Short mmCIF file of C-alpha atoms and ligand atoms in Angstrom, two decimals:
data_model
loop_
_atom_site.label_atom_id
_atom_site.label_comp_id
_atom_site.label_asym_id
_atom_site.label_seq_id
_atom_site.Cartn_x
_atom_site.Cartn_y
_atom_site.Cartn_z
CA UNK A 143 3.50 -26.99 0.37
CA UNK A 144 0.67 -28.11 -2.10
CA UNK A 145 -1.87 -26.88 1.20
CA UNK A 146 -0.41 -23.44 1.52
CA UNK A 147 -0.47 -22.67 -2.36
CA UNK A 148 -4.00 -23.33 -2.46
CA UNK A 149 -4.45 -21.02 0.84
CA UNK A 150 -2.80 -18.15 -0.74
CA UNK A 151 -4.87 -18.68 -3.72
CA UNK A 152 -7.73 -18.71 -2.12
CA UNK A 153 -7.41 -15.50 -0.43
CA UNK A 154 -6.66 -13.51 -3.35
CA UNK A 155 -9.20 -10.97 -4.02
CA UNK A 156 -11.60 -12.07 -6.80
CA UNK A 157 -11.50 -9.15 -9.67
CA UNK A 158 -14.98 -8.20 -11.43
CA UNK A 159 -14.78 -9.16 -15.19
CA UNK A 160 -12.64 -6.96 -17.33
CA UNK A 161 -16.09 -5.55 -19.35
CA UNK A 162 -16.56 -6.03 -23.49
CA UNK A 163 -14.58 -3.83 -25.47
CA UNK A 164 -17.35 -0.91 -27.22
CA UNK A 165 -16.71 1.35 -29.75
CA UNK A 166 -15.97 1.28 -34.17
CA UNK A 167 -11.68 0.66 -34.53
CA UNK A 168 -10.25 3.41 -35.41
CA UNK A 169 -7.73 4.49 -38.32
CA UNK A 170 -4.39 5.84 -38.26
CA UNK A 171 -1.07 6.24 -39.10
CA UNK A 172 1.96 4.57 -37.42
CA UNK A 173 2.98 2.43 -34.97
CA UNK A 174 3.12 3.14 -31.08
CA UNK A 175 3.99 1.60 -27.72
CA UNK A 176 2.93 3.19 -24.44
CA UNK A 177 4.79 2.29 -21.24
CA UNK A 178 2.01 2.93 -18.23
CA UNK A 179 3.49 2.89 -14.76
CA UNK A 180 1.82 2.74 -11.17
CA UNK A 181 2.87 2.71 -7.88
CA UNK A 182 0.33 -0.08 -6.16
CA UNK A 183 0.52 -3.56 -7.29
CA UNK A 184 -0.32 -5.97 -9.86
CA UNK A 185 -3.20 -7.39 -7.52
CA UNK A 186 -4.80 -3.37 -6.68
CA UNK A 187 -8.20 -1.94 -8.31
CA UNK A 188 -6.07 0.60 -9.89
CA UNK A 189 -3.87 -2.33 -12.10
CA UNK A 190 -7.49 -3.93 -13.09
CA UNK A 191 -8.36 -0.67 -14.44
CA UNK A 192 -5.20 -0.31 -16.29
CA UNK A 193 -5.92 -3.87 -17.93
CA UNK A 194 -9.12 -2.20 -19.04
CA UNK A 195 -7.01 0.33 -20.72
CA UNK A 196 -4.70 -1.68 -22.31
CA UNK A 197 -7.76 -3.95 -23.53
CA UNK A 198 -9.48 -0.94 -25.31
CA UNK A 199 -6.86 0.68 -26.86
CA UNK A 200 -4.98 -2.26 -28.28
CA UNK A 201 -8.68 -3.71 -29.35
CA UNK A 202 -9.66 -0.33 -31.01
CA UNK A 203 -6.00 0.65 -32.69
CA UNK A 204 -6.30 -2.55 -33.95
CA UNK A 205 -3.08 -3.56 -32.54
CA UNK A 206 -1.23 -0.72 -33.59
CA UNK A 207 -0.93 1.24 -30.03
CA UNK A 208 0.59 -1.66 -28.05
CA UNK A 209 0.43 -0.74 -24.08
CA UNK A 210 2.60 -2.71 -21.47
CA UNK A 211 2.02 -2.03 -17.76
CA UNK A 212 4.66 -1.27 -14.84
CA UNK A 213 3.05 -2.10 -11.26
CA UNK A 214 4.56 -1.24 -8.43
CA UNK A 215 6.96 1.33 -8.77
CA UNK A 216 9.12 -0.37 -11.01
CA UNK A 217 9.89 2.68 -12.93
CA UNK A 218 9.81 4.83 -9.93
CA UNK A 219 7.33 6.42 -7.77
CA UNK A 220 4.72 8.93 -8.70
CA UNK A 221 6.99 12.10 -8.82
CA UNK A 222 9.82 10.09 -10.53
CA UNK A 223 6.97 8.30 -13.33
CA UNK A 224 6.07 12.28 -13.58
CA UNK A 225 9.37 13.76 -14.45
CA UNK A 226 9.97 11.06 -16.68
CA UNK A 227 6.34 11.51 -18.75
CA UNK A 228 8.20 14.60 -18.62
CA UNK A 229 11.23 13.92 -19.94
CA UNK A 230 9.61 11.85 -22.73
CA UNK A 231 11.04 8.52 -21.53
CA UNK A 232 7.92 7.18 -20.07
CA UNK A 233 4.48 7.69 -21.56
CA UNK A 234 2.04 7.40 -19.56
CA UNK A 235 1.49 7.24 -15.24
CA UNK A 236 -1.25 7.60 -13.27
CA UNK A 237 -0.40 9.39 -9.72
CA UNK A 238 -2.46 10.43 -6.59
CA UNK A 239 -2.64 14.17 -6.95
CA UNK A 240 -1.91 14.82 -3.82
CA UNK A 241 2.42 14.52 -4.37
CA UNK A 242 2.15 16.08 -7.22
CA UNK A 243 0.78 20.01 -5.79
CA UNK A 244 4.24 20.96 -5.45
CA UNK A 245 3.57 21.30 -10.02
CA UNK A 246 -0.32 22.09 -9.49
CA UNK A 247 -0.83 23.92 -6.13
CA UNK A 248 -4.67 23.65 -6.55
CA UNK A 249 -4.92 19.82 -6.29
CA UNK A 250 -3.99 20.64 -2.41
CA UNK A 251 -7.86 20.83 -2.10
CA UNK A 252 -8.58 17.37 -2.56
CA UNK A 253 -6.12 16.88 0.48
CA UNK A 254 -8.75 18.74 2.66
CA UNK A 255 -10.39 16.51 5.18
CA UNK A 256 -13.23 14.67 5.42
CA UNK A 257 -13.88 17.12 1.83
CA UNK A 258 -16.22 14.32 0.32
CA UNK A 259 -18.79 12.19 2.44
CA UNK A 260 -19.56 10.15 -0.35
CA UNK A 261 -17.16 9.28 -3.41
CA UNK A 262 -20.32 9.92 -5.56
CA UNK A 263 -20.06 13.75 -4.48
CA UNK A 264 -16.22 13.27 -5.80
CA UNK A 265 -17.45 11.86 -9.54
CA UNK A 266 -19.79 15.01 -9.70
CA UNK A 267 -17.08 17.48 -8.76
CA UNK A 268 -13.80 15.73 -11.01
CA UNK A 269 -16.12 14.53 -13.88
CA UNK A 270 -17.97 18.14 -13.56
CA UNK A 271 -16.36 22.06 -14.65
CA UNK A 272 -13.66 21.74 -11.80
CA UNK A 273 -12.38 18.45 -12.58
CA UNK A 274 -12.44 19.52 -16.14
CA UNK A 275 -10.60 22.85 -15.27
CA UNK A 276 -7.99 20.96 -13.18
CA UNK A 277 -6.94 18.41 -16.17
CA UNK A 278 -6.70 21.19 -18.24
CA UNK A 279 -4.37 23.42 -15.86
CA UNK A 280 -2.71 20.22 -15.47
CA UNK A 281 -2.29 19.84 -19.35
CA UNK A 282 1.02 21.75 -19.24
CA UNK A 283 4.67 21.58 -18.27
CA UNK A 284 5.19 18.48 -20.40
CA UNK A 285 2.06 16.49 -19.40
CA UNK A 286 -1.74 15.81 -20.55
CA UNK A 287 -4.11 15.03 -18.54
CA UNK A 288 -6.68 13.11 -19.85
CA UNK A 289 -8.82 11.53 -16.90
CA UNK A 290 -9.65 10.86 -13.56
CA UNK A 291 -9.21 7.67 -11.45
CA UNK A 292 -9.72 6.55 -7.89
CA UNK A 293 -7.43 6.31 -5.17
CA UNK A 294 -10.24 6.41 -2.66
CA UNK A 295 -10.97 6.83 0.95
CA UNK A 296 -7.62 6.15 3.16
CA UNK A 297 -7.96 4.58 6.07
CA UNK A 298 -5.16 4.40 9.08
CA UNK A 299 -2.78 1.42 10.03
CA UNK A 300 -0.16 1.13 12.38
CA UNK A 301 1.98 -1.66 14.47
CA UNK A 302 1.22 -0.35 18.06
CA UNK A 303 -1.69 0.08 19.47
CA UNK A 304 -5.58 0.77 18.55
CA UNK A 305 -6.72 4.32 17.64
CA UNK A 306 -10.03 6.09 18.44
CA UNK A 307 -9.23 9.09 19.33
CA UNK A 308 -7.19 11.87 18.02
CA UNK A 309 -5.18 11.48 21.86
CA UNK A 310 -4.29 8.20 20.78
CA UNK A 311 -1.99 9.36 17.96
CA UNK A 312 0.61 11.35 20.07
CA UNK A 313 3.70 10.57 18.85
CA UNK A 314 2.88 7.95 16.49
CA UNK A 315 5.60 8.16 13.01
CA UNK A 316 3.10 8.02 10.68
CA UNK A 317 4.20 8.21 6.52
CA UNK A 318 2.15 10.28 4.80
CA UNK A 319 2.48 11.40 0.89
CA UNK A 320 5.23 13.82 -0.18
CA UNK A 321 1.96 16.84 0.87
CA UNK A 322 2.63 19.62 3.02
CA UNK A 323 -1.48 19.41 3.62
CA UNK A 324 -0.78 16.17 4.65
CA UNK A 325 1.85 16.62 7.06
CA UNK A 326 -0.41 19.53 8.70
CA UNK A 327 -3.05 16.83 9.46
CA UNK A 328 -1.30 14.63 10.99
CA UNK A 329 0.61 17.04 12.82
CA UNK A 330 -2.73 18.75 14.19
CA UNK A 331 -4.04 15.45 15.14
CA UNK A 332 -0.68 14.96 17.30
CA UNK A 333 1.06 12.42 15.83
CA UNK A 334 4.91 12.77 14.28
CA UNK A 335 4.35 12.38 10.49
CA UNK A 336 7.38 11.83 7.86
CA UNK A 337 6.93 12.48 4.12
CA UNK A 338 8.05 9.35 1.82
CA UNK A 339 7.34 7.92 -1.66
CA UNK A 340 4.75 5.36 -1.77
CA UNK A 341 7.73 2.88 -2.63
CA UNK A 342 9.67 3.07 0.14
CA UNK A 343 6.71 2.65 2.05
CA UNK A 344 6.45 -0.99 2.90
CA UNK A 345 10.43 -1.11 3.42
CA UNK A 346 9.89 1.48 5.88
CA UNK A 347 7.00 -0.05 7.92
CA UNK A 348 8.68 -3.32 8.47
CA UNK A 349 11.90 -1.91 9.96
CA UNK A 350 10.24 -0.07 11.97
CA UNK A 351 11.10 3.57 10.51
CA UNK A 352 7.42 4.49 11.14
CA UNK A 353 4.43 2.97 12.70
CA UNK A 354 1.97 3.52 10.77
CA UNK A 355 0.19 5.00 7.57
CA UNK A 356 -2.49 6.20 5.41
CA UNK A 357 -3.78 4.42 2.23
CA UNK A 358 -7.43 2.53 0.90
CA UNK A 359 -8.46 -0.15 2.01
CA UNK A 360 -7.37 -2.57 -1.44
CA UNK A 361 -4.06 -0.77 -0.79
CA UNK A 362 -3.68 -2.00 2.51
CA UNK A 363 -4.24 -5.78 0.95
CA UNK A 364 -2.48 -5.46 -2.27
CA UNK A 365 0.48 -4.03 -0.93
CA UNK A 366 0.66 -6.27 1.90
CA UNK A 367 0.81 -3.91 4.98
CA UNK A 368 -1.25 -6.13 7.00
CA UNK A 369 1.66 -8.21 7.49
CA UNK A 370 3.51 -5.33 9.36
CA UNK A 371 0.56 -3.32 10.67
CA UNK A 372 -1.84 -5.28 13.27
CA UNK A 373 -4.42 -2.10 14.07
CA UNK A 374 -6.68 -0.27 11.29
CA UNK A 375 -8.84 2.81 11.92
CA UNK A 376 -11.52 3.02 9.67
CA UNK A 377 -10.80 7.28 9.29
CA UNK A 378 -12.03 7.43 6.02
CA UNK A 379 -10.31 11.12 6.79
CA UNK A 380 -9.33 11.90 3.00
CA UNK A 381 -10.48 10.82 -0.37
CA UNK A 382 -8.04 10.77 -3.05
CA UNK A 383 -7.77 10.96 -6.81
CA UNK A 384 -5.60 9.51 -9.13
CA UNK A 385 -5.07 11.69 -12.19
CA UNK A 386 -4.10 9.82 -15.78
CA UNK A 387 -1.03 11.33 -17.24
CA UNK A 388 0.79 11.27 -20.92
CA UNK A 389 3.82 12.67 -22.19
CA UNK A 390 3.65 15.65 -24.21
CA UNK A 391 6.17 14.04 -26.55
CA UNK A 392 4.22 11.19 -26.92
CA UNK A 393 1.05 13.06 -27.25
CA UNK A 394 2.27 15.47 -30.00
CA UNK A 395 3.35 12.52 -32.08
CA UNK A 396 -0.34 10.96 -31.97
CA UNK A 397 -2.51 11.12 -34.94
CA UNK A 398 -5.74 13.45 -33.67
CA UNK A 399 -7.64 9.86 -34.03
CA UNK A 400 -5.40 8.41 -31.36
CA UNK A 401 -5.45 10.89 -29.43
CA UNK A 402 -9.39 10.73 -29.03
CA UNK A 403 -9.00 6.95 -28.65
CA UNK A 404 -6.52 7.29 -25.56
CA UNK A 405 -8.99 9.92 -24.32
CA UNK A 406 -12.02 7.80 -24.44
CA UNK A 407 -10.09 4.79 -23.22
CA UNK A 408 -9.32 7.13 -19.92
CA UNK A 409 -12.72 7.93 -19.14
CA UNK A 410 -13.83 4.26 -19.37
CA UNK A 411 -10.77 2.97 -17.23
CA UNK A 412 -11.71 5.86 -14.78
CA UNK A 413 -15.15 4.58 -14.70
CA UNK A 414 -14.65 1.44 -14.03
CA UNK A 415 -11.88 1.32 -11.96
CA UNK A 416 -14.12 3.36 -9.14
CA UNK A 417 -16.63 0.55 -10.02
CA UNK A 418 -14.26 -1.87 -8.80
CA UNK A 419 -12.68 -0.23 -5.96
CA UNK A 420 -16.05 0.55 -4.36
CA UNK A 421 -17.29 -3.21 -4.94
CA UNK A 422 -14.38 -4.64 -3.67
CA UNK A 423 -13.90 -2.12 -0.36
CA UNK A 424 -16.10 -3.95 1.95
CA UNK A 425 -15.02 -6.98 0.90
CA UNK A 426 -11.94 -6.44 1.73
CA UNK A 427 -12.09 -4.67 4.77
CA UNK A 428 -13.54 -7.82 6.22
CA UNK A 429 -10.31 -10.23 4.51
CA UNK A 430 -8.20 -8.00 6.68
CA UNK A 431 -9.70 -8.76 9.37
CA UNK A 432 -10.05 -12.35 8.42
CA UNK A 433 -6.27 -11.99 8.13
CA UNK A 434 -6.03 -10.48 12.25
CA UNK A 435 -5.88 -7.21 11.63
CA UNK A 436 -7.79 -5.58 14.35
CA UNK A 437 -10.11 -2.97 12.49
CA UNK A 438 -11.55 -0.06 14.78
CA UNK A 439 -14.84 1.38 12.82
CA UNK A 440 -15.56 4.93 14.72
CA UNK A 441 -18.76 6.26 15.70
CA UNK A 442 -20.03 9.21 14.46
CA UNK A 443 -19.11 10.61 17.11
CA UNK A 444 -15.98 8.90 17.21
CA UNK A 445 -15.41 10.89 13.56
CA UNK A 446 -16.61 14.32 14.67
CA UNK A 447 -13.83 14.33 16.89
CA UNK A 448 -11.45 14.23 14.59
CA UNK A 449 -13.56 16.35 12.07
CA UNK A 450 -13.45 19.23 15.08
CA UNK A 451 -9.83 18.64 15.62
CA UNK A 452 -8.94 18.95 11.87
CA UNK A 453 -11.57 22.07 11.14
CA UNK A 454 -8.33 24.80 11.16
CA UNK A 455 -7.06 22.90 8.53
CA UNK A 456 -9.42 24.83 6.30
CA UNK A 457 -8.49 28.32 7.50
CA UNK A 458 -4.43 27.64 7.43
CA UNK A 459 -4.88 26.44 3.29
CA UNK A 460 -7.41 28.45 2.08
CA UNK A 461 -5.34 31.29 0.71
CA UNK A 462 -2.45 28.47 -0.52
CA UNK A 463 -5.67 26.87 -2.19
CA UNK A 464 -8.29 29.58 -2.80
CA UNK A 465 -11.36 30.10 -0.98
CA UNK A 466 -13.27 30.67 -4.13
CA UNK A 467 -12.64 26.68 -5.45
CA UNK A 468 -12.87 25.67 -1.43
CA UNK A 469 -16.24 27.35 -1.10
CA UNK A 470 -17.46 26.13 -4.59
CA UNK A 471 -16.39 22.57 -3.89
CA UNK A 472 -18.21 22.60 -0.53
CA UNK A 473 -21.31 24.24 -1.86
CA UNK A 474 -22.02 20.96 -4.48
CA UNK A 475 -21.16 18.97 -1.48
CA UNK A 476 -23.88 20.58 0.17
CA UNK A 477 -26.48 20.29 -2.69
CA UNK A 478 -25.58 17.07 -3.35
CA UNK A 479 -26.29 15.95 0.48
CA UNK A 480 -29.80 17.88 0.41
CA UNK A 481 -31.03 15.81 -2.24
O1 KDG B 748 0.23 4.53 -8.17
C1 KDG B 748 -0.19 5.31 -7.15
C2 KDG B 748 0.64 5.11 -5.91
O2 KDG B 748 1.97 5.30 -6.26
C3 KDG B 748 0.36 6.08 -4.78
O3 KDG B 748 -0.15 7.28 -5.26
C4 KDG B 748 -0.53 5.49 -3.74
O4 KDG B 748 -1.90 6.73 -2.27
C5 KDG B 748 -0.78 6.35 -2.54
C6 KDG B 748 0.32 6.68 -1.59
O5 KDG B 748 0.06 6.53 -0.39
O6 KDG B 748 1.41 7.08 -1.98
#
């Protein structure tokens, strides 16, 4: 017993070091408690940013904003956490974008694949004018949006066989997000996807329901699909973003000071949370494998395949998106790759 304790403990992934606290405390009036709900786990790069968040603002309210985190899913999945920021039961989530275009139809272009080859050409386009644009847009219909996070690059699992070619996938059940973009991908690659909540997801993969699915690499781990998936495809076929989200109601009952504090507190947790996903990615592709997962990295060539394969993508979603934000999007790619 005593053995196996300290082989679990072992293998848990090692966090970076929740940074200092920075910034003068700031002055205000009243009281407040903020509820912040995810869907990934307590052991994720998305929780360790949230501790960062909680750190900062309870450090620099002086106590007076107290902020107590739900993990995984405990007070429901991203659209569910949504509707209640909504509803002004919950205060604050922080979802993928991706099930959440049914509310915001233009975050469907950060479903495009293969949009970013580098999450550094991401950072420039969310922490530049679109990014900006798109929390603002999303700044309506009962929610703020007051920063970006990272989801990352997904990578695909599944409990039957190796894949390194598109061929590979016929047929497969594979889950992807509640994203008709999504479901088009997988569908043009050939396999047989089915839209679910991210909480149902692990449920679904050890019964059985599908074989496979779509997430990071620390998601794989923290969430444990390794256990019920034995084959990974390094894809790296779409990057996503997680968007931070408050309640209106709470919002509009923040002193201005507060508000500026939960603002700044956003960026920094956005920051630093892509700091840790990106140091901990290779690290943890090679625990997996540690663990028996059989990883598949592609070949470039490998990649263009699927690349080819998933080009009409564009052309069926650029009206649904907008060519203009498409083409502008692709155009800083570009620059960005020529420097
Ligand atoms: O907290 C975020 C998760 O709920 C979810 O967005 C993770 O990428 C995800 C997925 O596959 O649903």
């Amino acid at each position: 017993f005593l053995g196996l304790t300290a082989l679990s403990a072992s293998a848990a992934t090692e966090m970076p070091p929740l940074p200092d606290v920075t910034g003068d405390t700031v002055k205000a009036d009243g009281d407040f408690e903020i509820k912040f709900s995810i869907g990934t786990t307590e052991s994720g790069a998305q929780y360790r940013g949230l501790e960062y968040f909680e750190k900062i603002v309870e450090q620099r309210s002086d106590g007076h904003i107290q902020v107590a985190l739900f993990p995984g899913a405990q007070l429901g999945d991203d659209r569910q956490a949504t509707s209640a920021l909504q509803a002004g039961t919950l205060e604050m989530t922080m979802p993928s974008t991706s099930p959440l275009v049914n509310m915001f139809p233009k975050f469907a272009v950060f479903d495009l694949p293969f949009l970013f080859p580098k999450p550094e050409m991401a950072d420039a386009v969310l922490d530049g004018e679109i990014g900006q644009q798109m929390l603002d847009d999303a700044s309506s219909k009962g929610l703020v949006a007051i920063g970006w996070g990272e989801n990352g690059y997904r990578q695909l699992t599944n409990s039957q066989h190796p894949v390194e070619k598109p061929a590979d996938l016929e047929g497969l059940k594979i889950r992807t997000m509640e994203n008709e973009l999504h479901l088009d991908i997988w569908r043009t690659l050939g396999a047989n996807p089915t839209p679910m909540s991210f909480a149902e997801l692990f449920t679904a993969l050890e019964q059985g329901v599908v074989d496979g699915q779509e997430n990071p690499w620390i998601t794989i781990e923290s969430s444990k699909f390794n256990e019920v998936q034995d084959y990974a495809t390094e894809t790296n076929h779409v990057y996503t973003p997680f968007i931070t989200l408050v309640s209106a109601r709470f919002w509009d009952r923040l002193p201005e000071e507060y508000q500026q504090l939960l603002r700044d507190a956003a960026t920094k947790m956005g920051d630093y949370q892509r700091h840790v996903s990106r140091t901990l990615n290779d690290q943890i592709k090679q625990d997996l494998k540690d663990s028996g997962m059989q990883i598949t990295e592609l070949t470039p060539e490998q990649v263009k395949l699927f690349q080819d394969k998933l080009e009409p993508v564009y052309q069926d979603w650029r009206d649904e998106i907008g060519g203009e934000l498409i083409d502008d999007i692709r155009a800083q790619v570009q620059q960005a790759q020529a420097q």
